[in-house]
Tab-separated table of C-alpha atoms in Angstrom:
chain	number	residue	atom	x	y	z
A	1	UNK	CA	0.000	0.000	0.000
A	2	UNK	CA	2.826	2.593	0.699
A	3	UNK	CA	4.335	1.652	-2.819
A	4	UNK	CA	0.586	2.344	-4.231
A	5	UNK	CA	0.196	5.831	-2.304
A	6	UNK	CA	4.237	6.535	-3.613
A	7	UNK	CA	3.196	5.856	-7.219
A	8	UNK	CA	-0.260	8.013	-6.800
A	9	UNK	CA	1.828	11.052	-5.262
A	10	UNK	CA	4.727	11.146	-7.486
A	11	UNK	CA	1.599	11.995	-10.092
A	12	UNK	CA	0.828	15.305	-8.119
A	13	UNK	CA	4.682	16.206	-7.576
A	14	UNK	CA	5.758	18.776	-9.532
A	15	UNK	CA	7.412	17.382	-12.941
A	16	UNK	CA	10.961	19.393	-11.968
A	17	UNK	CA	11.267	16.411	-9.476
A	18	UNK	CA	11.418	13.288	-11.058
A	19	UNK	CA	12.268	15.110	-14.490
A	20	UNK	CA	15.043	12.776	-16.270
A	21	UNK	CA	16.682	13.365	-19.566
A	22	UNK	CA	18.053	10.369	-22.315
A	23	UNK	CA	19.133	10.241	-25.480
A	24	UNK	CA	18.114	8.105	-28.369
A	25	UNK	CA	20.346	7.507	-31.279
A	26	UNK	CA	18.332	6.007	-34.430
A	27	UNK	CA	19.116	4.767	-38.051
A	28	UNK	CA	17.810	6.766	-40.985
A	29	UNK	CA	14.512	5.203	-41.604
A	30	UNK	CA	13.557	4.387	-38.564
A	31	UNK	CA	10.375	5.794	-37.144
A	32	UNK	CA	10.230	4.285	-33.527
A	33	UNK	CA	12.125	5.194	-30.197
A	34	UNK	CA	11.463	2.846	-27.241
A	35	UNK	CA	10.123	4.488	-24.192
A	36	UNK	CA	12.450	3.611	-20.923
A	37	UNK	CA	10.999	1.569	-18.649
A	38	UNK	CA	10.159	3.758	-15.658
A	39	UNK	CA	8.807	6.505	-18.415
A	40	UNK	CA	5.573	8.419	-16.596
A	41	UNK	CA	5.242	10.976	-19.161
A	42	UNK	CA	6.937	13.210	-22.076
A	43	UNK	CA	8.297	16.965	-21.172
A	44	UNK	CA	9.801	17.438	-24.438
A	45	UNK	CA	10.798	15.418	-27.045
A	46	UNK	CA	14.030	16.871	-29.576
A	47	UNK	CA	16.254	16.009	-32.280
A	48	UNK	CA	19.863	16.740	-31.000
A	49	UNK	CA	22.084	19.016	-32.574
A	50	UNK	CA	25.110	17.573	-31.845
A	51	UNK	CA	26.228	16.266	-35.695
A	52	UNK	CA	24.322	18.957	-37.292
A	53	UNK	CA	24.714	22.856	-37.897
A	54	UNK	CA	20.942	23.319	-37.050
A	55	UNK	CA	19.461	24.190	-34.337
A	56	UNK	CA	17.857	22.086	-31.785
A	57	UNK	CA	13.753	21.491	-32.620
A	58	UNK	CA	11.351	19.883	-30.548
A	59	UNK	CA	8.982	18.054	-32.016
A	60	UNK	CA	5.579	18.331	-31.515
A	61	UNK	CA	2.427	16.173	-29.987
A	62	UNK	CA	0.086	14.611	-32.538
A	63	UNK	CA	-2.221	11.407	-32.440
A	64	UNK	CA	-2.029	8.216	-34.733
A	65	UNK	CA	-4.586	9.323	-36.493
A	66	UNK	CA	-3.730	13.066	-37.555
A	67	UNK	CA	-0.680	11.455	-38.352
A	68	UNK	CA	-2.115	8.421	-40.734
A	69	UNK	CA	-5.119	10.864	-42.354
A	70	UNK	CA	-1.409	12.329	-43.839
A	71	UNK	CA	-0.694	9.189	-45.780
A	72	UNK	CA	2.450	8.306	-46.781
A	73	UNK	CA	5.457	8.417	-44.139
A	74	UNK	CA	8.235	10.110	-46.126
A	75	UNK	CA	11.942	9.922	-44.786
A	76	UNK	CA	12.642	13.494	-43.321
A	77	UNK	CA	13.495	15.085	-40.553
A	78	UNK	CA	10.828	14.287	-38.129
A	79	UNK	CA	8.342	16.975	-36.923
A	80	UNK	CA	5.811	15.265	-34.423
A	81	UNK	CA	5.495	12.138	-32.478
A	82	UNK	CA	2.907	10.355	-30.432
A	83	UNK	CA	2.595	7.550	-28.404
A	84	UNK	CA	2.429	4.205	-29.857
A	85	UNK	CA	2.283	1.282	-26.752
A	86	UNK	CA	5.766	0.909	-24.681
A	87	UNK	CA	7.138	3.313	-28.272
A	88	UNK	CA	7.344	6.877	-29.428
A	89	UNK	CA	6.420	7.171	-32.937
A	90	UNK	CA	7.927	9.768	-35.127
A	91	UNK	CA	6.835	11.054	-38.183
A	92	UNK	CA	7.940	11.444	-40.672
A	93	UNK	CA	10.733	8.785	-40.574
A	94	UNK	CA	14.038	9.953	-39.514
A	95	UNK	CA	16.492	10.932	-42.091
A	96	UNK	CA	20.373	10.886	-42.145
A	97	UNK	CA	22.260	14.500	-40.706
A	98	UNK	CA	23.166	17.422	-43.264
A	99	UNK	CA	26.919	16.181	-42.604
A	100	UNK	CA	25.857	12.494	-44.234
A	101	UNK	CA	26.050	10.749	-40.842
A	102	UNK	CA	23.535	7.876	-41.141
A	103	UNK	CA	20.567	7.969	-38.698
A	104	UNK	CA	19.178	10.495	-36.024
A	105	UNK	CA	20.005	11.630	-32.601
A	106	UNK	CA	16.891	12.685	-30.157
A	107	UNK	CA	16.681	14.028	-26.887
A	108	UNK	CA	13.854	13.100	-24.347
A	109	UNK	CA	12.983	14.754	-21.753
A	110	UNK	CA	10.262	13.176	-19.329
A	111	UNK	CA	8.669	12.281	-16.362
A	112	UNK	CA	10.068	9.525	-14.546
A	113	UNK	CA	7.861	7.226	-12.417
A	114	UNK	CA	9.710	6.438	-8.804
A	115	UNK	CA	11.050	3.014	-8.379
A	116	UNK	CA	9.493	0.744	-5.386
A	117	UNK	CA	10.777	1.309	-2.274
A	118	UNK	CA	11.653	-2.472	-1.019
A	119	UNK	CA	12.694	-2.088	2.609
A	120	UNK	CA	11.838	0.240	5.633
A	121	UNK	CA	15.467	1.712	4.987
A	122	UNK	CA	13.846	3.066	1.459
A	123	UNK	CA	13.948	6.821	0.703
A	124	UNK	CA	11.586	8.506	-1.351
A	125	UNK	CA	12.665	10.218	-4.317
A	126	UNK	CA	10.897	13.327	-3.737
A	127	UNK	CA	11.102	16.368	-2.250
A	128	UNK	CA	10.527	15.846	1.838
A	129	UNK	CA	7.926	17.812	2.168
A	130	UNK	CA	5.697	15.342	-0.124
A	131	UNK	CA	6.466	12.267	2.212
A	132	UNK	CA	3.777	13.378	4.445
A	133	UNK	CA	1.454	13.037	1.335
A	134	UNK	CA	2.480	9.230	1.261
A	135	UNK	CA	1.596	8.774	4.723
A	136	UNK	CA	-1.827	10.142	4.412
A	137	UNK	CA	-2.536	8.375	1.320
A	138	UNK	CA	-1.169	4.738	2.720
A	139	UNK	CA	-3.358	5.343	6.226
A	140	UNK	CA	-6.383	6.141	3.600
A	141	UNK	CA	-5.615	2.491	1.721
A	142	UNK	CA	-5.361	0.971	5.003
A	143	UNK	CA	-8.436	1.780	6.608
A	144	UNK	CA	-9.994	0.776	2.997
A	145	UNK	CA	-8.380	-2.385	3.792
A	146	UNK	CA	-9.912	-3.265	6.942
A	147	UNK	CA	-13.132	-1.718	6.067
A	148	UNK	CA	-13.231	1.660	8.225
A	149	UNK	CA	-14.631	3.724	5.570
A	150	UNK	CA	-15.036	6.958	7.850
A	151	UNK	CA	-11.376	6.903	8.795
A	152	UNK	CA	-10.397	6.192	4.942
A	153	UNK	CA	-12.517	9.241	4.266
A	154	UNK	CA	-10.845	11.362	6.885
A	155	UNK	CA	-7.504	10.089	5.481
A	156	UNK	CA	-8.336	10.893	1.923
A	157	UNK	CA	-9.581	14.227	3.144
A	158	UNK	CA	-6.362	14.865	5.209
A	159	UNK	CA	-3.941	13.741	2.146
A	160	UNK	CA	-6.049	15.781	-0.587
A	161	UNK	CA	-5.656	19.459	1.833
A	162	UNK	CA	-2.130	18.646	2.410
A	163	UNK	CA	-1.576	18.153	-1.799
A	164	UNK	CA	-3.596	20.756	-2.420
A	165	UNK	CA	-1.581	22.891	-0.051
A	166	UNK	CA	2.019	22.332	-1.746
A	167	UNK	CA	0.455	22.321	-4.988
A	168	UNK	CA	-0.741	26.114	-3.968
A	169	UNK	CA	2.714	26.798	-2.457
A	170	UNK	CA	4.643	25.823	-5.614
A	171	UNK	CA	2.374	27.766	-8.059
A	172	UNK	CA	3.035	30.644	-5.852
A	173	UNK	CA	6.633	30.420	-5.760
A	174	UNK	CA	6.808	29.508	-9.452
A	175	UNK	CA	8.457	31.932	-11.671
A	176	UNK	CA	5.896	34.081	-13.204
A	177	UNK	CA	3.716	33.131	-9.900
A	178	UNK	CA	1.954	35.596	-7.729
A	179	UNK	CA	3.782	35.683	-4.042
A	180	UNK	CA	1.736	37.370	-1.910
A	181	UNK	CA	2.098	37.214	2.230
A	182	UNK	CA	-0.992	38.713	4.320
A	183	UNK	CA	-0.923	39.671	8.063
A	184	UNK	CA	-3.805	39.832	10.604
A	185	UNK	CA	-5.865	43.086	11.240
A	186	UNK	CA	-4.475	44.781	14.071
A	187	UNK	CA	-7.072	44.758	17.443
A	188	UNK	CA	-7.462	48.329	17.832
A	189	UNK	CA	-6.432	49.379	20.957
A	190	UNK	CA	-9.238	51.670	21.728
């Protein structure tokens, strides 16, 4: 159950925190990348610039089926990708670099989904301040567990303020965020 409330509040961590970077190297006509295993969830997705005078481009988001109402997959440099099962799908098919190096080069950047923890010496790989979050939301499964639906609802309600909370404290902090502090109204003394 703790593993279960890790994996559900890794999900409302911000992505900076389990953000993870790889590269992918491909041959020229080659239209898949395989995702890595603990992949969550794509931040970017770019060819790299390293064997190439360009500069970088991201590629964008599309579905299989903006992509296939296009027709035929030409060999080019690829300008959108979607997800195709455990594989990123680019189209159109990757082409060789301006310097006649065969194949592509991509950078991914994405969300990584936390690995197990396995033994009470386990550290989350979050930000402390989200641990608390796992406790509420492993008391909430427990109390499923053994049937005390009030104190699962309590639970719930406890771990949903306290997400809520750091979710509302990041946004704040967050460049381009609105920081604001507030003090009480003074009693007046007369």
């Amino acid at each position: 159950w703790v593993n279960e409330a890790y994996q559900e509040v890794a999900l409302a961590v911000p992505h900076a925190s389990l953000e993870t970077l790889t590269k992918f190297s491909i041959t020229s006509s080659t239209s898949l990348l395989t995702l890595p295993g603990d992949f969550l969830e794509i931040i970017s997705l770019s060819w790299d610039t390293e064997n190439d005078t360009g500069s970088a481009r991201t590629l964008l988001p599309t579905n299989p089926q903006a992509a296939d109402a296009l027709g035929y997959w030409p060999v080019a440099m690829p300008t959108s990708y979607f997800i195709f099962g455990p594989r990123i799908q680019l189209r159109p098919s990757a082409d060789s670099y301006s310097d006649g190096t065969s194949g592509r080069s991509f950078l991914l950047r994405y969300r990584a989904r936390p690995g197990d923890m396995v033994s009470t010496a386990s550290v989350p790989s979050i930000d402390t301040e989200w641990r608390k979050a796992i406790l509420y939301k492993a008391e909430a499964f427990l109390h499923e567990y053994v049937g005390n639906e009030i104190e699962a609802a309590h639970a719930h309600a406890r771990y949903a303020g306290y997400v809520s909370s750091l979710q509302n404290s990041h946004a704040k902090s967050a460049p381009g965020g609105r920081m604001a502090a507030s003090l009480p109204l003074r009693q007046s003394r007369y």
